[in-house]
Amino acid sequence: MSSKKIEIQLMDEDELSLNLIEAQYFLKNTRGQKNAKSVLVLVNGIELAGKGESVKQLREWVDPRYLKVKADPSIMLDQKQTFWQPYAPFIPAEGQLMVMFGNWYSDLLVTAMHVSKPLDETVFDAYIKDMRAFEQDLKNNHVDVIKVWFDLSWKSLQKRLDNMDPSEVHWHKLHGVDWHDKKPYDNVQKLRRRFTQDWTIIDGEDEELRDQQFAQIILAAMKNCPEHSTQSTAKWKQAAIPELLLHPENQPITKENYKKELKTLSLKVAEALRFDDLKAIVVLEGMDAAGKGGAIKRIVKNLDPREYDIYSIAAPERYEARHPYLWRFWNKLQTDEDITIFDRSWYGRVLVERVEGLTHEAEWQRAYDEINRFEKDLVNSQTVVIKLWLAISKDEQAVRFKAREDTPHKRFKITPEDWRNREKWDDYLSAAADMFERTSTAYAPWYIIANNDKNTARLEVLHAILKQLRVE
Amino acid sequence: MSSKKIEIQLMDEDELSLNLIEAQYFLKNTRGQKNAKSVLVLVNGIELAGKGESVKQLREWVDPRYLKVKADPSIMLDQKQTFWQPYAPFIPAEGQLMVMFGNWYSDLLVTAMHVSKPLDETVFDAYIKDMRAFEQDLKNNHVDVIKVWFDLSWKSLQKRLDNMDPSEVHWHKLHGVDWHDKKPYDNVQKLRRRFTQDWTIIDGEDEELRDQQFAQIILAAMKNCPEHSTQSTAKWKQAAIPELLLHPENQPITKENYKKELKTLSLKVAEALRFDDLKAIVVLEGMDAAGKGGAIKRIVKNLDPREYDIYSIAAPERYEARHPYLWRFWNKLQTDEDITIFDRSWYGRVLVERVEGLTHEAEWQRAYDEINRFEKDLVNSQTVVIKLWLAISKDEQAVRFKAREDTPHKRFKITPEDWRNREKWDDYLSAAADMFERTSTAYAPWYIIANNDKNTARLEVLHAILKQLRVE
């Protein structure tokens, strides 16, 4: 990686403006097409180098209705949320152009500059690595990420500070750094050199050149919308199907023992989920009628509804489908809720979407790594990710389907589609096998729980939660 | 108003469950229909009266995919945001059922209980009045609001506290009140009696009755989806068209003077917007080509893009249209941004939507009061609302349209639709006249600015902002 050097040709302003507007419409019209994408521009740089001016100039050249600008003050990176969480809601949808001033890099810089103990280089570089991986995932999911650093020499910065209108001083002091002091300037330059290798560096010296260069970079990004590759190049190696999925028989338990154990265990689970300093995410997956709903009921038995969120995941809404597929899950984790339960989850990407052909080969094959990174980020942010697969046999499913059909108030749980899905039973088993193989990580392993006997399984679900919370 | 007494008939559980599920589907299918609505259930009550248990029981009876539960800890009401702002994102869309534990009433109770100086009764009652008005606006916009208070006698509360499982104590202490002390209990009862006249009171004594009553109230609400009345009953009195709209001529200014004044004024505006403790919302409305974009450019001239948000408002997205029409604006005011500029706004309801017949008579006629209440709530929350109408003559508009057509990079600003809208010029004038008459309030007046000469108008826009900010 090396900073891009761009030869700037000054364009006629009206022509540039016209080109930008046409590119905006072109980008907008990719929505729903094979070349659909959005453009996210991350803007950072030296104070007074002209970031703000260039964005204002851009706004005058383009059709302002189709340019979004997000600009909030930087926030310190901490252990309580991932670096992308504050920005997830603002990731642009297909066809959109978004310029983001405050972003994960400004947060990183502010954190590195302001902590009493400077950030360890290893920690700093680990952040950079995670950020780049996140951006690559965005790109793969049709969000083009353009990174622009507005630079300014020490001499020019001093000159601009001296010539600054007094009313402006206040704003520029807001960043809490005295820019007349060479030490923080050098520090910023040193720090940013650790990550700007793959950025476009814009020299803030010449205002006209600067504005044009910024606009032209964005113009180029908007015009470049190739069709997405949909076919995987690598040969797919199907994982072996775990024995437990083929034979999900478990030891039945007497009703009396079940009730007794359930009481103790569910109290223990409530306590563990509640008192832990960590946030907890519980994911339940499994075939239809595998008993996810019943398991959830036992997990929350001794919790108050104010203590948890439950999401039942179905197909995405139309506006959600215009974002990276993980986007709707990023946003469901924005609240302060400490306990979040997913009845089906982001694993739909590699289960139903794969089996039903709703997503291209290249996409679901890429998803395993994306999901692992997503969960890793969460685990690094004081979250325990508990993943449970409830396994039942095909015969047991048929029994439960029929029982549902025979019970009026349970009939809603069963549709012709459920019977149709049964025909793809083996495909789902294969998809599940690949999922275990590729996403059962050390930090977020899968717990496969045989569920032919419901009660035994429910107790095992509780044991698995306690185990992953390190209580058992 | 008086609390509703409901005779509870215990229903067979399976039958109740079936009815609830059918009602959920019925509600869901109203989406996009003439009887479309959503159901918002506000739940409050005495600790341990069984709110949580009833919601958990409800979740077991219904199809959990179509029940949303929102339950966050209460927050203190303060001057910095309106009481509805924290909850606006969670107002359900057409067809949805949402149970909200933490809500504006719990915030009000917590505030009244926890402030060092108890809330003045007048202040408390003023909050209640505003909350009821907000709920009425929700109802008028197809969000049915059901309010349920779970009550429990002092004696029963003490008994339940004594019998409580030790692991539960922690959670119930979270509310920061010692429920073994009769004083806070009596205080809550006294306070809640000031607002529960229009609530359903559920006696938490008998668990089965309690759960059934709660479910049956919701069942009734879901089944009751009458068609919306679309015709206004009152006779409409058209306001006279302000002279300035008919003759928007203003005094041209020399280029030299304009530049000089602009420099001083825009600095003053930036300073006023920036340094004020208040948040500012600037709304620009006017005919096509009235100069809104140019005015915005001058307003932000000396601001950094990080200091403000600009929203260009067009037709709502599909998911936005399934909510009250103000909903998308509520959510745009959620950020900490101190300066928010709207290029067109919520006034679309009584302008384009009225003139183009996109909304029913009853709806736009109701909107004036809804908008006034909305702005009033903002003004009461340390916000200055600045509303600017840029007036041009029909002839001047034609000149500007033609100039746009002759300039390639401005052509995007002009479409056949703009020419068609001109044919309804007089209808738009009438709509604007009614808007001024009905929404020019003492706390948020309209500034009508003649804009046949652009430069003079731009200076006047800045003067108007300074005036409303009480700087001039």
GROMACS .gro file of C-alpha atoms in nm, chain A residues 13-15 17-18 21 25 31 47 51-53 55-56 59-65 67 69-73 90 96 101-102 165 167-168 170-172 174-175 263 267 270-271 274-275 293 296-297 300-314 317-319 322 335-337 343 407-410 412-413, chain B residues 13-15 17-18 21 25 31 47 51-53 55-56 59-65 67 69-73 90 96 101-102 165 167-168 170-172 174-175 263 267 270-271 274-275 293 296-297 300-314 317-319 322 335-337 343 407-410 412-413:
model
  154
   13GLU     CA    1  -1.606   2.454  -1.271
   14ASP     CA    2  -1.935   2.433  -1.457
   15GLU     CA    3  -1.821   2.123  -1.637
   17SER     CA    4  -2.037   2.048  -1.155
   18LEU     CA    5  -2.228   1.897  -1.445
   21ILE     CA    6  -2.444   1.584  -1.094
   25TYR     CA    7  -2.776   1.031  -1.089
   31ARG     CA    8  -3.001   0.096  -0.686
   47GLU     CA    9  -0.683   2.155   1.130
   51LYS     CA   10  -1.167   1.987   0.493
   52GLY     CA   11  -1.474   2.192   0.576
   53GLU     CA   12  -1.427   2.431   0.285
   55VAL     CA   13  -1.703   1.983   0.156
   56LYS     CA   14  -1.891   2.312   0.134
   59ARG     CA   15  -2.210   2.081  -0.181
   60GLU     CA   16  -2.233   2.374  -0.423
   61TRP     CA   17  -2.122   2.171  -0.720
   62VAL     CA   18  -2.344   1.869  -0.668
   63ASP     CA   19  -2.718   1.825  -0.637
   64PRO     CA   20  -2.735   1.878  -0.260
   65ARG     CA   21  -3.040   1.655  -0.224
   67LEU     CA   22  -2.524   1.435  -0.085
   69VAL     CA   23  -2.284   1.492   0.524
   70LYS     CA   24  -2.236   1.345   0.868
   71ALA     CA   25  -2.024   1.548   1.102
   72ASP     CA   26  -2.030   1.487   1.474
   73PRO     CA   27  -1.757   1.558   1.727
   90PHE     CA   28  -2.505   0.629   0.884
   96GLN     CA   29  -2.624   0.718  -0.180
  101PHE     CA   30  -1.614   1.385   0.898
  102GLY     CA   31  -1.633   1.233   1.239
  165ASP     CA   32  -1.090   3.559   1.196
  167SER     CA   33  -1.484   3.447   1.557
  168GLU     CA   34  -1.343   3.128   1.412
  170HIS     CA   35  -1.354   2.931   1.923
  171TRP     CA   36  -1.454   2.657   1.683
  172HIS     CA   37  -1.101   2.553   1.613
  174LEU     CA   38  -1.303   2.299   2.029
  175HIS     CA   39  -1.073   2.019   1.935
  263LYS     CA   40  -3.595  -2.376   3.866
  267LEU     CA   41  -3.229  -1.857   3.838
  270ALA     CA   42  -3.075  -1.489   3.516
  271GLU     CA   43  -2.819  -1.406   3.780
  274ARG     CA   44  -2.772  -0.987   3.498
  275PHE     CA   45  -2.477  -0.940   3.726
  293GLY     CA   46  -3.928  -2.030   2.113
  296ILE     CA   47  -3.615  -1.855   2.487
  297LYS     CA   48  -3.906  -1.876   2.725
  300VAL     CA   49  -3.591  -1.532   3.025
  301LYS     CA   50  -3.794  -1.714   3.289
  302ASN     CA   51  -3.644  -1.520   3.577
  303LEU     CA   52  -3.565  -1.201   3.393
  304ASP     CA   53  -3.783  -0.894   3.376
  305PRO     CA   54  -3.874  -0.787   3.019
  306ARG     CA   55  -3.702  -0.457   3.093
  307GLU     CA   56  -3.374  -0.643   3.116
  308TYR     CA   57  -3.357  -0.791   2.769
  309ASP     CA   58  -3.447  -0.746   2.403
  310ILE     CA   59  -3.571  -1.031   2.186
  311TYR     CA   60  -3.553  -1.006   1.807
  312SER     CA   61  -3.734  -1.253   1.585
  313ILE     CA   62  -3.550  -1.231   1.257
  314ALA     CA   63  -3.729  -1.273   0.925
  317GLU     CA   64  -3.725  -0.490   0.495
  318ARG     CA   65  -3.667  -0.330   0.160
  319TYR     CA   66  -3.464  -0.037   0.301
  322ARG     CA   67  -3.014  -0.179   0.041
  335THR     CA   68  -2.908   0.016   2.260
  336ASP     CA   69  -2.776  -0.003   2.611
  337GLU     CA   70  -2.957  -0.331   2.654
  343ASP     CA   71  -3.454  -1.596   1.742
  407THR     CA   72  -5.375  -2.713   1.767
  408PRO     CA   73  -5.570  -2.406   1.650
  409HIS     CA   74  -5.363  -2.147   1.839
  410LYS     CA   75  -5.038  -2.305   1.720
  412PHE     CA   76  -4.981  -1.996   1.278
  413LYS     CA   77  -4.646  -2.155   1.343
  485GLU     CA   78  -5.634  -1.978   2.724
  486ASP     CA   79  -5.606  -2.152   2.389
  487GLU     CA   80  -5.902  -1.959   2.258
  489SER     CA   81  -5.426  -1.716   2.220
  490LEU     CA   82  -5.597  -1.799   1.889
  493ILE     CA   83  -5.296  -1.430   1.685
  497TYR     CA   84  -5.273  -1.078   1.145
  503ARG     CA   85  -5.110  -0.181   0.636
  519GLU     CA   86  -4.338  -0.242   4.141
  523LYS     CA   87  -4.623  -0.571   3.449
  524GLY     CA   88  -4.332  -0.785   3.344
  525GLU     CA   89  -4.515  -1.114   3.402
  527VAL     CA   90  -4.598  -0.899   2.910
  528LYS     CA   91  -4.414  -1.231   2.923
  531ARG     CA   92  -4.559  -1.300   2.444
  532GLU     CA   93  -4.649  -1.664   2.489
  533TRP     CA   94  -5.004  -1.621   2.370
  534VAL     CA   95  -4.932  -1.415   2.058
  535ASP     CA   96  -4.717  -1.473   1.752
  536PRO     CA   97  -4.396  -1.329   1.901
  537ARG     CA   98  -4.267  -1.219   1.559
  539LEU     CA   99  -4.503  -0.820   1.903
  541VAL     CA  100  -4.138  -0.486   2.335
  542LYS     CA  101  -3.939  -0.177   2.420
  543ALA     CA  102  -3.809  -0.159   2.771
  544ASP     CA  103  -3.532   0.076   2.867
  545PRO     CA  104  -3.461   0.228   3.206
  562PHE     CA  105  -3.988   0.331   1.851
  568GLN     CA  106  -4.734  -0.317   1.427
  573PHE     CA  107  -4.242  -0.011   2.938
  574GLY     CA  108  -4.009   0.281   2.968
  637ASP     CA  109  -3.650  -1.462   4.560
  639SER     CA  110  -3.183  -1.301   4.321
  640GLU     CA  111  -3.468  -1.076   4.219
  642HIS     CA  112  -3.121  -0.659   4.292
  643TRP     CA  113  -3.335  -0.590   3.988
  644HIS     CA  114  -3.616  -0.439   4.188
  646LEU     CA  115  -3.251  -0.082   4.046
  647HIS     CA  116  -3.532   0.168   4.051
  735LYS     CA  117  -1.938   3.958   0.526
  739LEU     CA  118  -2.006   3.633   1.067
  742ALA     CA  119  -2.234   3.217   1.262
  743GLU     CA  120  -2.143   3.359   1.598
  746ARG     CA  121  -2.265   2.893   1.747
  747PHE     CA  122  -2.235   3.059   2.084
  765GLY     CA  123  -3.031   2.688  -0.182
  768ILE     CA  124  -2.858   2.829   0.288
  769LYS     CA  125  -2.516   2.882   0.133
  772VAL     CA  126  -2.352   2.848   0.662
  773LYS     CA  127  -2.087   3.070   0.503
  774ASN     CA  128  -1.886   3.104   0.821
  775LEU     CA  129  -1.979   2.776   0.979
  776ASP     CA  130  -1.783   2.456   0.960
  777PRO     CA  131  -1.980   2.160   0.818
  778ARG     CA  132  -1.919   1.984   1.147
  779GLU     CA  133  -2.136   2.242   1.317
  780TYR     CA  134  -2.463   2.190   1.131
  781ASP     CA  135  -2.688   1.941   0.954
  782ILE     CA  136  -2.874   2.022   0.634
  783TYR     CA  137  -3.174   1.816   0.528
  784SER     CA  138  -3.323   1.848   0.181
  785ILE     CA  139  -3.674   1.717   0.219
  786ALA     CA  140  -3.849   1.530  -0.061
  789GLU     CA  141  -3.958   0.681   0.187
  790ARG     CA  142  -4.207   0.396   0.198
  791TYR     CA  143  -4.119   0.293   0.554
  794ARG     CA  144  -4.612   0.407   0.742
  807THR     CA  145  -2.869   1.410   1.713
  808ASP     CA  146  -2.670   1.643   1.931
  809GLU     CA  147  -2.633   1.878   1.636
  815ASP     CA  148  -3.453   2.287   0.282
  879THR     CA  149  -2.715   2.637  -1.783
  880PRO     CA  150  -2.610   2.273  -1.820
  881HIS     CA  151  -2.500   2.222  -1.460
  882LYS     CA  152  -2.816   2.384  -1.327
  884PHE     CA  153  -3.101   1.924  -1.282
  885LYS     CA  154  -3.281   2.184  -1.077
   0.00000   0.00000   0.00000
